[in-house]
Amino acid sequence: ESFKTYRVSEDTLQKLKDTLGRFSGTHKFHNYTSKKDSQDDSARRYIHSFVVVDKVVDEYGMEWIATNVVGQSFLLHQIRKMMSMAIDITRGAVSSVTTAEDKNDIDVMEESFSPQYMTINVAPAQGLFLDMSFFDNYNKRALGKGEALDWHSEPESEAVIRWKNFKEQKVMKHVMAEEAQQHNFIKYMFIQEFHLKHASYESSEQKVHTNYNANR
């Protein structure tokens, strides 16, 4: 019941926003997927933006923080691992900046983009879905030659209204109802806090393969 009454503070919300924002740009995401070497160019991905969209209290009294990530393409587990990293930094479980007082305090996120290897846990897949596809390059090539693939530029169009209604009334309600019944995120947070050694964020020169099912 205490989880339902919890509300995020503005300071914590701002820290989450700042942390998610640091994913923007081109980085090596070999630590955010599986079976990728640090020298593998296919692990380099471009993130256009990763932002907090809104705070929502569902019909069960639980507060949700909706986020939205836009990128050119994503690797297996990448978004779930990005979310896990952001959550741990936001709640202070791992270091996010180097401080003058503690020379051993590393910037974990920056280190995760380095050639070193790091084990990052996977956040629940619940609530993760494809919200919109963008075809900017195709539309530029097709300019004047045919109809553009664009379902988002006219927010008041009938198609966009149907899409938003389906997302809010079907997809999100299902996600929230599932969480109320299964408590997947609460279980995940419990595991993060009490069962994982956060020293696992320490980097190494060799890749450590993780059995994700063992942490469920």
mmCIF file with all atom_site columns, C-alpha atoms in Angstrom:
data_model
loop_
_atom_site.group_PDB
_atom_site.id
_atom_site.type_symbol
_atom_site.label_atom_id
_atom_site.label_alt_id
_atom_site.label_comp_id
_atom_site.label_asym_id
_atom_site.label_entity_id
_atom_site.label_seq_id
_atom_site.pdbx_PDB_ins_code
_atom_site.Cartn_x
_atom_site.Cartn_y
_atom_site.Cartn_z
_atom_site.occupancy
_atom_site.B_iso_or_equiv
_atom_site.pdbx_formal_charge
_atom_site.auth_seq_id
_atom_site.auth_comp_id
_atom_site.auth_asym_id
_atom_site.auth_atom_id
_atom_site.pdbx_PDB_model_num
ATOM 1   C CA . GLU A 1 1   ? 0.000  0.000   0.000   1.00 0.00 ? 1   GLU A CA 1
ATOM 2   C CA . SER A 1 2   ? 2.920  2.360   0.701   1.00 0.00 ? 2   SER A CA 1
ATOM 3   C CA . PHE A 1 3   ? 4.017  2.073   -2.935  1.00 0.00 ? 3   PHE A CA 1
ATOM 4   C CA . LYS A 1 4   ? 0.697  3.518   -4.038  1.00 0.00 ? 4   LYS A CA 1
ATOM 5   C CA . THR A 1 5   ? 1.121  6.612   -1.873  1.00 0.00 ? 5   THR A CA 1
ATOM 6   C CA . TYR A 1 6   ? 4.690  7.311   -3.022  1.00 0.00 ? 6   TYR A CA 1
ATOM 7   C CA . ARG A 1 7   ? 5.103  10.397  -5.203  1.00 0.00 ? 7   ARG A CA 1
ATOM 8   C CA . VAL A 1 8   ? 8.372  11.374  -6.828  1.00 0.00 ? 8   VAL A CA 1
ATOM 9   C CA . SER A 1 9   ? 9.936  14.642  -5.683  1.00 0.00 ? 9   SER A CA 1
ATOM 10  C CA . GLU A 1 10  ? 10.777 17.372  -8.179  1.00 0.00 ? 10  GLU A CA 1
ATOM 11  C CA . ASP A 1 11  ? 14.490 16.989  -7.390  1.00 0.00 ? 11  ASP A CA 1
ATOM 12  C CA . THR A 1 12  ? 14.412 13.262  -8.104  1.00 0.00 ? 12  THR A CA 1
ATOM 13  C CA . LEU A 1 13  ? 12.398 13.810  -11.266 1.00 0.00 ? 13  LEU A CA 1
ATOM 14  C CA . GLN A 1 14  ? 14.912 16.396  -12.481 1.00 0.00 ? 14  GLN A CA 1
ATOM 15  C CA . LYS A 1 15  ? 17.774 13.975  -11.769 1.00 0.00 ? 15  LYS A CA 1
ATOM 16  C CA . LEU A 1 16  ? 16.008 11.341  -13.879 1.00 0.00 ? 16  LEU A CA 1
ATOM 17  C CA . LYS A 1 17  ? 15.563 13.856  -16.705 1.00 0.00 ? 17  LYS A CA 1
ATOM 18  C CA . ASP A 1 18  ? 19.227 14.833  -16.569 1.00 0.00 ? 18  ASP A CA 1
ATOM 19  C CA . THR A 1 19  ? 20.335 11.195  -16.508 1.00 0.00 ? 19  THR A CA 1
ATOM 20  C CA . LEU A 1 20  ? 18.170 10.152  -19.457 1.00 0.00 ? 20  LEU A CA 1
ATOM 21  C CA . GLY A 1 21  ? 19.374 13.190  -21.398 1.00 0.00 ? 21  GLY A CA 1
ATOM 22  C CA . ARG A 1 22  ? 22.956 11.951  -21.181 1.00 0.00 ? 22  ARG A CA 1
ATOM 23  C CA . PHE A 1 23  ? 22.092 9.032   -23.474 1.00 0.00 ? 23  PHE A CA 1
ATOM 24  C CA . SER A 1 24  ? 21.533 11.474  -26.351 1.00 0.00 ? 24  SER A CA 1
ATOM 25  C CA . GLY A 1 25  ? 24.082 11.396  -29.137 1.00 0.00 ? 25  GLY A CA 1
ATOM 26  C CA . THR A 1 26  ? 26.221 8.619   -30.587 1.00 0.00 ? 26  THR A CA 1
ATOM 27  C CA . HIS A 1 27  ? 27.679 6.084   -28.148 1.00 0.00 ? 27  HIS A CA 1
ATOM 28  C CA . LYS A 1 28  ? 28.996 2.551   -28.038 1.00 0.00 ? 28  LYS A CA 1
ATOM 29  C CA . PHE A 1 29  ? 26.222 0.433   -26.540 1.00 0.00 ? 29  PHE A CA 1
ATOM 30  C CA . HIS A 1 30  ? 28.079 -2.895  -26.380 1.00 0.00 ? 30  HIS A CA 1
ATOM 31  C CA . ASN A 1 31  ? 27.384 -2.991  -22.621 1.00 0.00 ? 31  ASN A CA 1
ATOM 32  C CA . TYR A 1 32  ? 23.671 -2.478  -23.239 1.00 0.00 ? 32  TYR A CA 1
ATOM 33  C CA . THR A 1 33  ? 23.132 -5.655  -25.249 1.00 0.00 ? 33  THR A CA 1
ATOM 34  C CA . SER A 1 34  ? 24.494 -9.190  -25.512 1.00 0.00 ? 34  SER A CA 1
ATOM 35  C CA . LYS A 1 35  ? 27.129 -10.813 -27.725 1.00 0.00 ? 35  LYS A CA 1
ATOM 36  C CA . LYS A 1 36  ? 28.616 -7.501  -28.863 1.00 0.00 ? 36  LYS A CA 1
ATOM 37  C CA . ASP A 1 37  ? 32.312 -6.741  -28.695 1.00 0.00 ? 37  ASP A CA 1
ATOM 38  C CA . SER A 1 38  ? 33.474 -3.241  -27.780 1.00 0.00 ? 38  SER A CA 1
ATOM 39  C CA . GLN A 1 39  ? 35.190 -3.011  -31.163 1.00 0.00 ? 39  GLN A CA 1
ATOM 40  C CA . ASP A 1 40  ? 32.048 -3.989  -33.054 1.00 0.00 ? 40  ASP A CA 1
ATOM 41  C CA . ASP A 1 41  ? 30.896 -0.960  -35.057 1.00 0.00 ? 41  ASP A CA 1
ATOM 42  C CA . SER A 1 42  ? 27.318 -2.273  -35.033 1.00 0.00 ? 42  SER A CA 1
ATOM 43  C CA . ALA A 1 43  ? 27.197 -1.513  -31.285 1.00 0.00 ? 43  ALA A CA 1
ATOM 44  C CA . ARG A 1 44  ? 27.486 2.203   -32.071 1.00 0.00 ? 44  ARG A CA 1
ATOM 45  C CA . ARG A 1 45  ? 24.011 3.738   -32.036 1.00 0.00 ? 45  ARG A CA 1
ATOM 46  C CA . TYR A 1 46  ? 22.572 7.251   -32.243 1.00 0.00 ? 46  TYR A CA 1
ATOM 47  C CA . ILE A 1 47  ? 19.985 8.383   -29.684 1.00 0.00 ? 47  ILE A CA 1
ATOM 48  C CA . HIS A 1 48  ? 18.077 11.469  -30.763 1.00 0.00 ? 48  HIS A CA 1
ATOM 49  C CA . SER A 1 49  ? 16.409 12.027  -27.393 1.00 0.00 ? 49  SER A CA 1
ATOM 50  C CA . PHE A 1 50  ? 15.393 10.275  -24.173 1.00 0.00 ? 50  PHE A CA 1
ATOM 51  C CA . VAL A 1 51  ? 12.943 12.355  -22.149 1.00 0.00 ? 51  VAL A CA 1
ATOM 52  C CA . VAL A 1 52  ? 10.362 12.220  -19.387 1.00 0.00 ? 52  VAL A CA 1
ATOM 53  C CA . VAL A 1 53  ? 6.949  12.709  -20.966 1.00 0.00 ? 53  VAL A CA 1
ATOM 54  C CA . ASP A 1 54  ? 4.628  13.025  -17.999 1.00 0.00 ? 54  ASP A CA 1
ATOM 55  C CA . LYS A 1 55  ? 3.639  11.825  -14.527 1.00 0.00 ? 55  LYS A CA 1
ATOM 56  C CA . VAL A 1 56  ? 0.417  9.821   -14.373 1.00 0.00 ? 56  VAL A CA 1
ATOM 57  C CA . VAL A 1 57  ? -1.520 8.343   -11.453 1.00 0.00 ? 57  VAL A CA 1
ATOM 58  C CA . ASP A 1 58  ? -3.430 5.252   -12.560 1.00 0.00 ? 58  ASP A CA 1
ATOM 59  C CA . GLU A 1 59  ? -6.837 4.058   -11.364 1.00 0.00 ? 59  GLU A CA 1
ATOM 60  C CA . TYR A 1 60  ? -5.112 1.891   -8.738  1.00 0.00 ? 60  TYR A CA 1
ATOM 61  C CA . GLY A 1 61  ? -3.419 4.908   -7.137  1.00 0.00 ? 61  GLY A CA 1
ATOM 62  C CA . MET A 1 62  ? 0.107  4.155   -8.435  1.00 0.00 ? 62  MET A CA 1
ATOM 63  C CA . GLU A 1 63  ? 2.175  6.981   -9.919  1.00 0.00 ? 63  GLU A CA 1
ATOM 64  C CA . TRP A 1 64  ? 3.889  6.293   -13.260 1.00 0.00 ? 64  TRP A CA 1
ATOM 65  C CA . ILE A 1 65  ? 6.628  8.307   -14.954 1.00 0.00 ? 65  ILE A CA 1
ATOM 66  C CA . ALA A 1 66  ? 6.262  7.957   -18.706 1.00 0.00 ? 66  ALA A CA 1
ATOM 67  C CA . THR A 1 67  ? 9.421  8.272   -20.790 1.00 0.00 ? 67  THR A CA 1
ATOM 68  C CA . ASN A 1 68  ? 10.055 8.399   -24.526 1.00 0.00 ? 68  ASN A CA 1
ATOM 69  C CA . VAL A 1 69  ? 13.227 7.462   -26.383 1.00 0.00 ? 69  VAL A CA 1
ATOM 70  C CA . VAL A 1 70  ? 13.840 8.265   -30.046 1.00 0.00 ? 70  VAL A CA 1
ATOM 71  C CA . GLY A 1 71  ? 16.740 6.646   -31.884 1.00 0.00 ? 71  GLY A CA 1
ATOM 72  C CA . GLN A 1 72  ? 17.793 5.508   -35.330 1.00 0.00 ? 72  GLN A CA 1
ATOM 73  C CA . SER A 1 73  ? 17.745 1.851   -34.257 1.00 0.00 ? 73  SER A CA 1
ATOM 74  C CA . PHE A 1 74  ? 18.117 -0.232  -31.115 1.00 0.00 ? 74  PHE A CA 1
ATOM 75  C CA . LEU A 1 75  ? 19.952 -3.365  -30.024 1.00 0.00 ? 75  LEU A CA 1
ATOM 76  C CA . LEU A 1 76  ? 18.535 -6.324  -28.107 1.00 0.00 ? 76  LEU A CA 1
ATOM 77  C CA . HIS A 1 77  ? 17.846 -5.299  -24.475 1.00 0.00 ? 77  HIS A CA 1
ATOM 78  C CA . GLN A 1 78  ? 19.308 -1.833  -25.135 1.00 0.00 ? 78  GLN A CA 1
ATOM 79  C CA . ILE A 1 79  ? 16.377 0.279   -23.956 1.00 0.00 ? 79  ILE A CA 1
ATOM 80  C CA . ARG A 1 80  ? 15.703 -1.930  -20.929 1.00 0.00 ? 80  ARG A CA 1
ATOM 81  C CA . LYS A 1 81  ? 19.355 -1.688  -19.867 1.00 0.00 ? 81  LYS A CA 1
ATOM 82  C CA . MET A 1 82  ? 19.383 2.081   -20.455 1.00 0.00 ? 82  MET A CA 1
ATOM 83  C CA . MET A 1 83  ? 16.343 2.349   -18.199 1.00 0.00 ? 83  MET A CA 1
ATOM 84  C CA . SER A 1 84  ? 17.971 0.179   -15.539 1.00 0.00 ? 84  SER A CA 1
ATOM 85  C CA . MET A 1 85  ? 21.101 2.334   -15.564 1.00 0.00 ? 85  MET A CA 1
ATOM 86  C CA . ALA A 1 86  ? 19.037 5.537   -15.342 1.00 0.00 ? 86  ALA A CA 1
ATOM 87  C CA . ILE A 1 87  ? 16.972 4.199   -12.432 1.00 0.00 ? 87  ILE A CA 1
ATOM 88  C CA . ASP A 1 88  ? 20.038 3.173   -10.425 1.00 0.00 ? 88  ASP A CA 1
ATOM 89  C CA . ILE A 1 89  ? 21.772 6.507   -10.992 1.00 0.00 ? 89  ILE A CA 1
ATOM 90  C CA . THR A 1 90  ? 18.627 8.471   -10.145 1.00 0.00 ? 90  THR A CA 1
ATOM 91  C CA . ARG A 1 91  ? 18.049 6.658   -6.878  1.00 0.00 ? 91  ARG A CA 1
ATOM 92  C CA . GLY A 1 92  ? 21.716 6.983   -5.908  1.00 0.00 ? 92  GLY A CA 1
ATOM 93  C CA . ALA A 1 93  ? 22.623 3.283   -6.060  1.00 0.00 ? 93  ALA A CA 1
ATOM 94  C CA . VAL A 1 94  ? 25.636 3.967   -8.291  1.00 0.00 ? 94  VAL A CA 1
ATOM 95  C CA . SER A 1 95  ? 27.889 6.918   -8.952  1.00 0.00 ? 95  SER A CA 1
ATOM 96  C CA . SER A 1 96  ? 26.932 9.334   -11.697 1.00 0.00 ? 96  SER A CA 1
ATOM 97  C CA . VAL A 1 97  ? 29.712 11.932  -11.408 1.00 0.00 ? 97  VAL A CA 1
ATOM 98  C CA . THR A 1 98  ? 33.324 12.059  -10.391 1.00 0.00 ? 98  THR A CA 1
ATOM 99  C CA . THR A 1 99  ? 33.817 14.028  -7.187  1.00 0.00 ? 99  THR A CA 1
ATOM 100 C CA . ALA A 1 100 ? 36.948 15.718  -5.914  1.00 0.00 ? 100 ALA A CA 1
ATOM 101 C CA . GLU A 1 101 ? 36.335 14.255  -2.429  1.00 0.00 ? 101 GLU A CA 1
ATOM 102 C CA . ASP A 1 102 ? 36.422 10.648  -3.584  1.00 0.00 ? 102 ASP A CA 1
ATOM 103 C CA . LYS A 1 103 ? 38.917 9.838   -6.325  1.00 0.00 ? 103 LYS A CA 1
ATOM 104 C CA . ASN A 1 104 ? 37.518 6.295   -6.573  1.00 0.00 ? 104 ASN A CA 1
ATOM 105 C CA . ASP A 1 105 ? 34.034 7.538   -7.439  1.00 0.00 ? 105 ASP A CA 1
ATOM 106 C CA . ILE A 1 106 ? 33.616 6.927   -11.176 1.00 0.00 ? 106 ILE A CA 1
ATOM 107 C CA . ASP A 1 107 ? 31.049 8.147   -13.640 1.00 0.00 ? 107 ASP A CA 1
ATOM 108 C CA . VAL A 1 108 ? 29.354 4.816   -14.266 1.00 0.00 ? 108 VAL A CA 1
ATOM 109 C CA . MET A 1 109 ? 27.375 5.910   -17.314 1.00 0.00 ? 109 MET A CA 1
ATOM 110 C CA . GLU A 1 110 ? 30.411 7.388   -19.054 1.00 0.00 ? 110 GLU A CA 1
ATOM 111 C CA . GLU A 1 111 ? 32.380 4.256   -18.202 1.00 0.00 ? 111 GLU A CA 1
ATOM 112 C CA . SER A 1 112 ? 29.636 2.104   -19.745 1.00 0.00 ? 112 SER A CA 1
ATOM 113 C CA . PHE A 1 113 ? 30.282 3.761   -23.130 1.00 0.00 ? 113 PHE A CA 1
ATOM 114 C CA . SER A 1 114 ? 34.029 3.076   -22.938 1.00 0.00 ? 114 SER A CA 1
ATOM 115 C CA . PRO A 1 115 ? 35.773 0.048   -24.533 1.00 0.00 ? 115 PRO A CA 1
ATOM 116 C CA . GLN A 1 116 ? 35.658 -1.628  -21.112 1.00 0.00 ? 116 GLN A CA 1
ATOM 117 C CA . TYR A 1 117 ? 32.992 -4.219  -20.283 1.00 0.00 ? 117 TYR A CA 1
ATOM 118 C CA . MET A 1 118 ? 30.320 -3.766  -17.651 1.00 0.00 ? 118 MET A CA 1
ATOM 119 C CA . THR A 1 119 ? 27.370 -5.850  -16.443 1.00 0.00 ? 119 THR A CA 1
ATOM 120 C CA . ILE A 1 120 ? 24.120 -3.877  -16.512 1.00 0.00 ? 120 ILE A CA 1
ATOM 121 C CA . ASN A 1 121 ? 20.873 -5.419  -15.345 1.00 0.00 ? 121 ASN A CA 1
ATOM 122 C CA . VAL A 1 122 ? 17.719 -5.480  -17.474 1.00 0.00 ? 122 VAL A CA 1
ATOM 123 C CA . ALA A 1 123 ? 14.615 -3.538  -16.439 1.00 0.00 ? 123 ALA A CA 1
ATOM 124 C CA . PRO A 1 124 ? 11.217 -5.219  -16.986 1.00 0.00 ? 124 PRO A CA 1
ATOM 125 C CA . ALA A 1 125 ? 9.897  -5.196  -20.552 1.00 0.00 ? 125 ALA A CA 1
ATOM 126 C CA . GLN A 1 126 ? 6.455  -4.282  -19.256 1.00 0.00 ? 126 GLN A CA 1
ATOM 127 C CA . GLY A 1 127 ? 5.360  -0.907  -20.604 1.00 0.00 ? 127 GLY A CA 1
ATOM 128 C CA . LEU A 1 128 ? 7.976  -0.865  -23.379 1.00 0.00 ? 128 LEU A CA 1
ATOM 129 C CA . PHE A 1 129 ? 6.336  -0.553  -26.787 1.00 0.00 ? 129 PHE A CA 1
ATOM 130 C CA . LEU A 1 130 ? 6.890  1.000   -30.202 1.00 0.00 ? 130 LEU A CA 1
ATOM 131 C CA . ASP A 1 131 ? 5.050  4.303   -30.081 1.00 0.00 ? 131 ASP A CA 1
ATOM 132 C CA . MET A 1 132 ? 5.837  5.758   -33.511 1.00 0.00 ? 132 MET A CA 1
ATOM 133 C CA . SER A 1 133 ? 7.957  5.042   -36.588 1.00 0.00 ? 133 SER A CA 1
ATOM 134 C CA . PHE A 1 134 ? 9.637  7.921   -38.418 1.00 0.00 ? 134 PHE A CA 1
ATOM 135 C CA . PHE A 1 135 ? 10.588 7.841   -42.097 1.00 0.00 ? 135 PHE A CA 1
ATOM 136 C CA . ASP A 1 136 ? 12.349 11.194  -42.486 1.00 0.00 ? 136 ASP A CA 1
ATOM 137 C CA . ASN A 1 137 ? 14.975 9.992   -44.969 1.00 0.00 ? 137 ASN A CA 1
ATOM 138 C CA . TYR A 1 138 ? 12.396 8.186   -47.086 1.00 0.00 ? 138 TYR A CA 1
ATOM 139 C CA . ASN A 1 139 ? 10.154 11.253  -47.086 1.00 0.00 ? 139 ASN A CA 1
ATOM 140 C CA . LYS A 1 140 ? 13.028 13.435  -48.266 1.00 0.00 ? 140 LYS A CA 1
ATOM 141 C CA . ARG A 1 141 ? 13.737 11.069  -51.163 1.00 0.00 ? 141 ARG A CA 1
ATOM 142 C CA . ALA A 1 142 ? 10.037 10.747  -51.987 1.00 0.00 ? 142 ALA A CA 1
ATOM 143 C CA . LEU A 1 143 ? 9.423  14.497  -51.905 1.00 0.00 ? 143 LEU A CA 1
ATOM 144 C CA . GLY A 1 144 ? 7.275  15.354  -54.906 1.00 0.00 ? 144 GLY A CA 1
ATOM 145 C CA . LYS A 1 145 ? 7.239  11.736  -56.091 1.00 0.00 ? 145 LYS A CA 1
ATOM 146 C CA . GLY A 1 146 ? 4.602  10.208  -53.879 1.00 0.00 ? 146 GLY A CA 1
ATOM 147 C CA . GLU A 1 147 ? 2.763  10.307  -50.576 1.00 0.00 ? 147 GLU A CA 1
ATOM 148 C CA . ALA A 1 148 ? 4.938  10.792  -47.484 1.00 0.00 ? 148 ALA A CA 1
ATOM 149 C CA . LEU A 1 149 ? 4.899  8.245   -44.644 1.00 0.00 ? 149 LEU A CA 1
ATOM 150 C CA . ASP A 1 150 ? 3.946  10.616  -41.856 1.00 0.00 ? 150 ASP A CA 1
ATOM 151 C CA . TRP A 1 151 ? 1.468  9.851   -39.071 1.00 0.00 ? 151 TRP A CA 1
ATOM 152 C CA . HIS A 1 152 ? 2.519  12.402  -36.478 1.00 0.00 ? 152 HIS A CA 1
ATOM 153 C CA . SER A 1 153 ? 2.856  15.890  -38.010 1.00 0.00 ? 153 SER A CA 1
ATOM 154 C CA . GLU A 1 154 ? -0.871 16.678  -37.812 1.00 0.00 ? 154 GLU A CA 1
ATOM 155 C CA . PRO A 1 155 ? -1.887 16.168  -34.139 1.00 0.00 ? 155 PRO A CA 1
ATOM 156 C CA . GLU A 1 156 ? -5.561 16.853  -34.820 1.00 0.00 ? 156 GLU A CA 1
ATOM 157 C CA . SER A 1 157 ? -5.896 14.434  -37.723 1.00 0.00 ? 157 SER A CA 1
ATOM 158 C CA . GLU A 1 158 ? -8.351 11.574  -37.385 1.00 0.00 ? 158 GLU A CA 1
ATOM 159 C CA . ALA A 1 159 ? -5.592 8.966   -37.633 1.00 0.00 ? 159 ALA A CA 1
ATOM 160 C CA . VAL A 1 160 ? -3.503 10.550  -34.872 1.00 0.00 ? 160 VAL A CA 1
ATOM 161 C CA . ILE A 1 161 ? -6.519 10.865  -32.587 1.00 0.00 ? 161 ILE A CA 1
ATOM 162 C CA . ARG A 1 162 ? -7.347 7.167   -33.098 1.00 0.00 ? 162 ARG A CA 1
ATOM 163 C CA . TRP A 1 163 ? -3.730 6.218   -32.400 1.00 0.00 ? 163 TRP A CA 1
ATOM 164 C CA . LYS A 1 164 ? -3.613 8.268   -29.165 1.00 0.00 ? 164 LYS A CA 1
ATOM 165 C CA . ASN A 1 165 ? -6.936 6.886   -27.962 1.00 0.00 ? 165 ASN A CA 1
ATOM 166 C CA . PHE A 1 166 ? -5.812 3.304   -28.596 1.00 0.00 ? 166 PHE A CA 1
ATOM 167 C CA . LYS A 1 167 ? -2.535 3.892   -26.755 1.00 0.00 ? 167 LYS A CA 1
ATOM 168 C CA . GLU A 1 168 ? -4.169 5.508   -23.739 1.00 0.00 ? 168 GLU A CA 1
ATOM 169 C CA . GLN A 1 169 ? -7.315 3.390   -23.487 1.00 0.00 ? 169 GLN A CA 1
ATOM 170 C CA . LYS A 1 170 ? -5.937 -0.013  -24.492 1.00 0.00 ? 170 LYS A CA 1
ATOM 171 C CA . VAL A 1 171 ? -2.148 -0.242  -24.262 1.00 0.00 ? 171 VAL A CA 1
ATOM 172 C CA . MET A 1 172 ? -1.493 1.836   -21.152 1.00 0.00 ? 172 MET A CA 1
ATOM 173 C CA . LYS A 1 173 ? -4.512 0.526   -19.260 1.00 0.00 ? 173 LYS A CA 1
ATOM 174 C CA . HIS A 1 174 ? -3.330 -3.024  -19.925 1.00 0.00 ? 174 HIS A CA 1
ATOM 175 C CA . VAL A 1 175 ? 0.195  -2.183  -18.716 1.00 0.00 ? 175 VAL A CA 1
ATOM 176 C CA . MET A 1 176 ? -1.093 -0.581  -15.534 1.00 0.00 ? 176 MET A CA 1
ATOM 177 C CA . ALA A 1 177 ? -3.543 -3.386  -14.781 1.00 0.00 ? 177 ALA A CA 1
ATOM 178 C CA . GLU A 1 178 ? -0.793 -5.964  -15.299 1.00 0.00 ? 178 GLU A CA 1
ATOM 179 C CA . GLU A 1 179 ? 1.494  -4.135  -12.864 1.00 0.00 ? 179 GLU A CA 1
ATOM 180 C CA . ALA A 1 180 ? -1.307 -3.957  -10.269 1.00 0.00 ? 180 ALA A CA 1
ATOM 181 C CA . GLN A 1 181 ? -1.671 -7.741  -10.494 1.00 0.00 ? 181 GLN A CA 1
ATOM 182 C CA . GLN A 1 182 ? 1.938  -8.900  -10.966 1.00 0.00 ? 182 GLN A CA 1
ATOM 183 C CA . HIS A 1 183 ? 4.046  -6.119  -9.347  1.00 0.00 ? 183 HIS A CA 1
ATOM 184 C CA . ASN A 1 184 ? 6.857  -6.642  -11.850 1.00 0.00 ? 184 ASN A CA 1
ATOM 185 C CA . PHE A 1 185 ? 8.514  -3.278  -11.248 1.00 0.00 ? 185 PHE A CA 1
ATOM 186 C CA . ILE A 1 186 ? 8.295  -3.625  -7.463  1.00 0.00 ? 186 ILE A CA 1
ATOM 187 C CA . LYS A 1 187 ? 9.953  -7.053  -7.702  1.00 0.00 ? 187 LYS A CA 1
ATOM 188 C CA . TYR A 1 188 ? 12.593 -5.599  -10.000 1.00 0.00 ? 188 TYR A CA 1
ATOM 189 C CA . MET A 1 189 ? 13.376 -2.777  -7.564  1.00 0.00 ? 189 MET A CA 1
ATOM 190 C CA . PHE A 1 190 ? 13.594 -5.252  -4.674  1.00 0.00 ? 190 PHE A CA 1
ATOM 191 C CA . ILE A 1 191 ? 16.091 -7.357  -6.623  1.00 0.00 ? 191 ILE A CA 1
ATOM 192 C CA . GLN A 1 192 ? 18.101 -4.262  -7.565  1.00 0.00 ? 192 GLN A CA 1
ATOM 193 C CA . GLU A 1 193 ? 18.297 -3.116  -3.965  1.00 0.00 ? 193 GLU A CA 1
ATOM 194 C CA . PHE A 1 194 ? 18.788 -6.321  -2.002  1.00 0.00 ? 194 PHE A CA 1
ATOM 195 C CA . HIS A 1 195 ? 20.018 -9.093  -4.309  1.00 0.00 ? 195 HIS A CA 1
ATOM 196 C CA . LEU A 1 196 ? 22.434 -7.455  -6.730  1.00 0.00 ? 196 LEU A CA 1
ATOM 197 C CA . LYS A 1 197 ? 25.929 -6.367  -5.881  1.00 0.00 ? 197 LYS A CA 1
ATOM 198 C CA . HIS A 1 198 ? 26.323 -2.945  -7.415  1.00 0.00 ? 198 HIS A CA 1
ATOM 199 C CA . ALA A 1 199 ? 30.027 -3.638  -7.760  1.00 0.00 ? 199 ALA A CA 1
ATOM 200 C CA . SER A 1 200 ? 28.859 -5.399  -10.915 1.00 0.00 ? 200 SER A CA 1
ATOM 201 C CA . TYR A 1 201 ? 28.932 -1.943  -12.496 1.00 0.00 ? 201 TYR A CA 1
ATOM 202 C CA . GLU A 1 202 ? 32.712 -2.034  -12.224 1.00 0.00 ? 202 GLU A CA 1
ATOM 203 C CA . SER A 1 203 ? 34.259 -2.299  -15.663 1.00 0.00 ? 203 SER A CA 1
ATOM 204 C CA . SER A 1 204 ? 36.610 -5.037  -16.815 1.00 0.00 ? 204 SER A CA 1
ATOM 205 C CA . GLU A 1 205 ? 38.552 -5.983  -19.924 1.00 0.00 ? 205 GLU A CA 1
ATOM 206 C CA . GLN A 1 206 ? 36.436 -9.088  -20.584 1.00 0.00 ? 206 GLN A CA 1
ATOM 207 C CA . LYS A 1 207 ? 32.751 -9.496  -21.338 1.00 0.00 ? 207 LYS A CA 1
ATOM 208 C CA . VAL A 1 208 ? 30.698 -11.235 -18.634 1.00 0.00 ? 208 VAL A CA 1
ATOM 209 C CA . HIS A 1 209 ? 27.685 -13.078 -20.023 1.00 0.00 ? 209 HIS A CA 1
ATOM 210 C CA . THR A 1 210 ? 24.639 -12.799 -17.769 1.00 0.00 ? 210 THR A CA 1
ATOM 211 C CA . ASN A 1 211 ? 21.724 -15.202 -17.374 1.00 0.00 ? 211 ASN A CA 1
ATOM 212 C CA . TYR A 1 212 ? 18.898 -12.669 -17.241 1.00 0.00 ? 212 TYR A CA 1
ATOM 213 C CA . ASN A 1 213 ? 16.315 -15.191 -16.044 1.00 0.00 ? 213 ASN A CA 1
ATOM 214 C CA . ALA A 1 214 ? 18.377 -15.781 -12.909 1.00 0.00 ? 214 ALA A CA 1
ATOM 215 C CA . ASN A 1 215 ? 17.612 -12.258 -11.713 1.00 0.00 ? 215 ASN A CA 1
ATOM 216 C CA . ARG A 1 216 ? 13.844 -12.552 -12.013 1.00 0.00 ? 216 ARG A CA 1
#
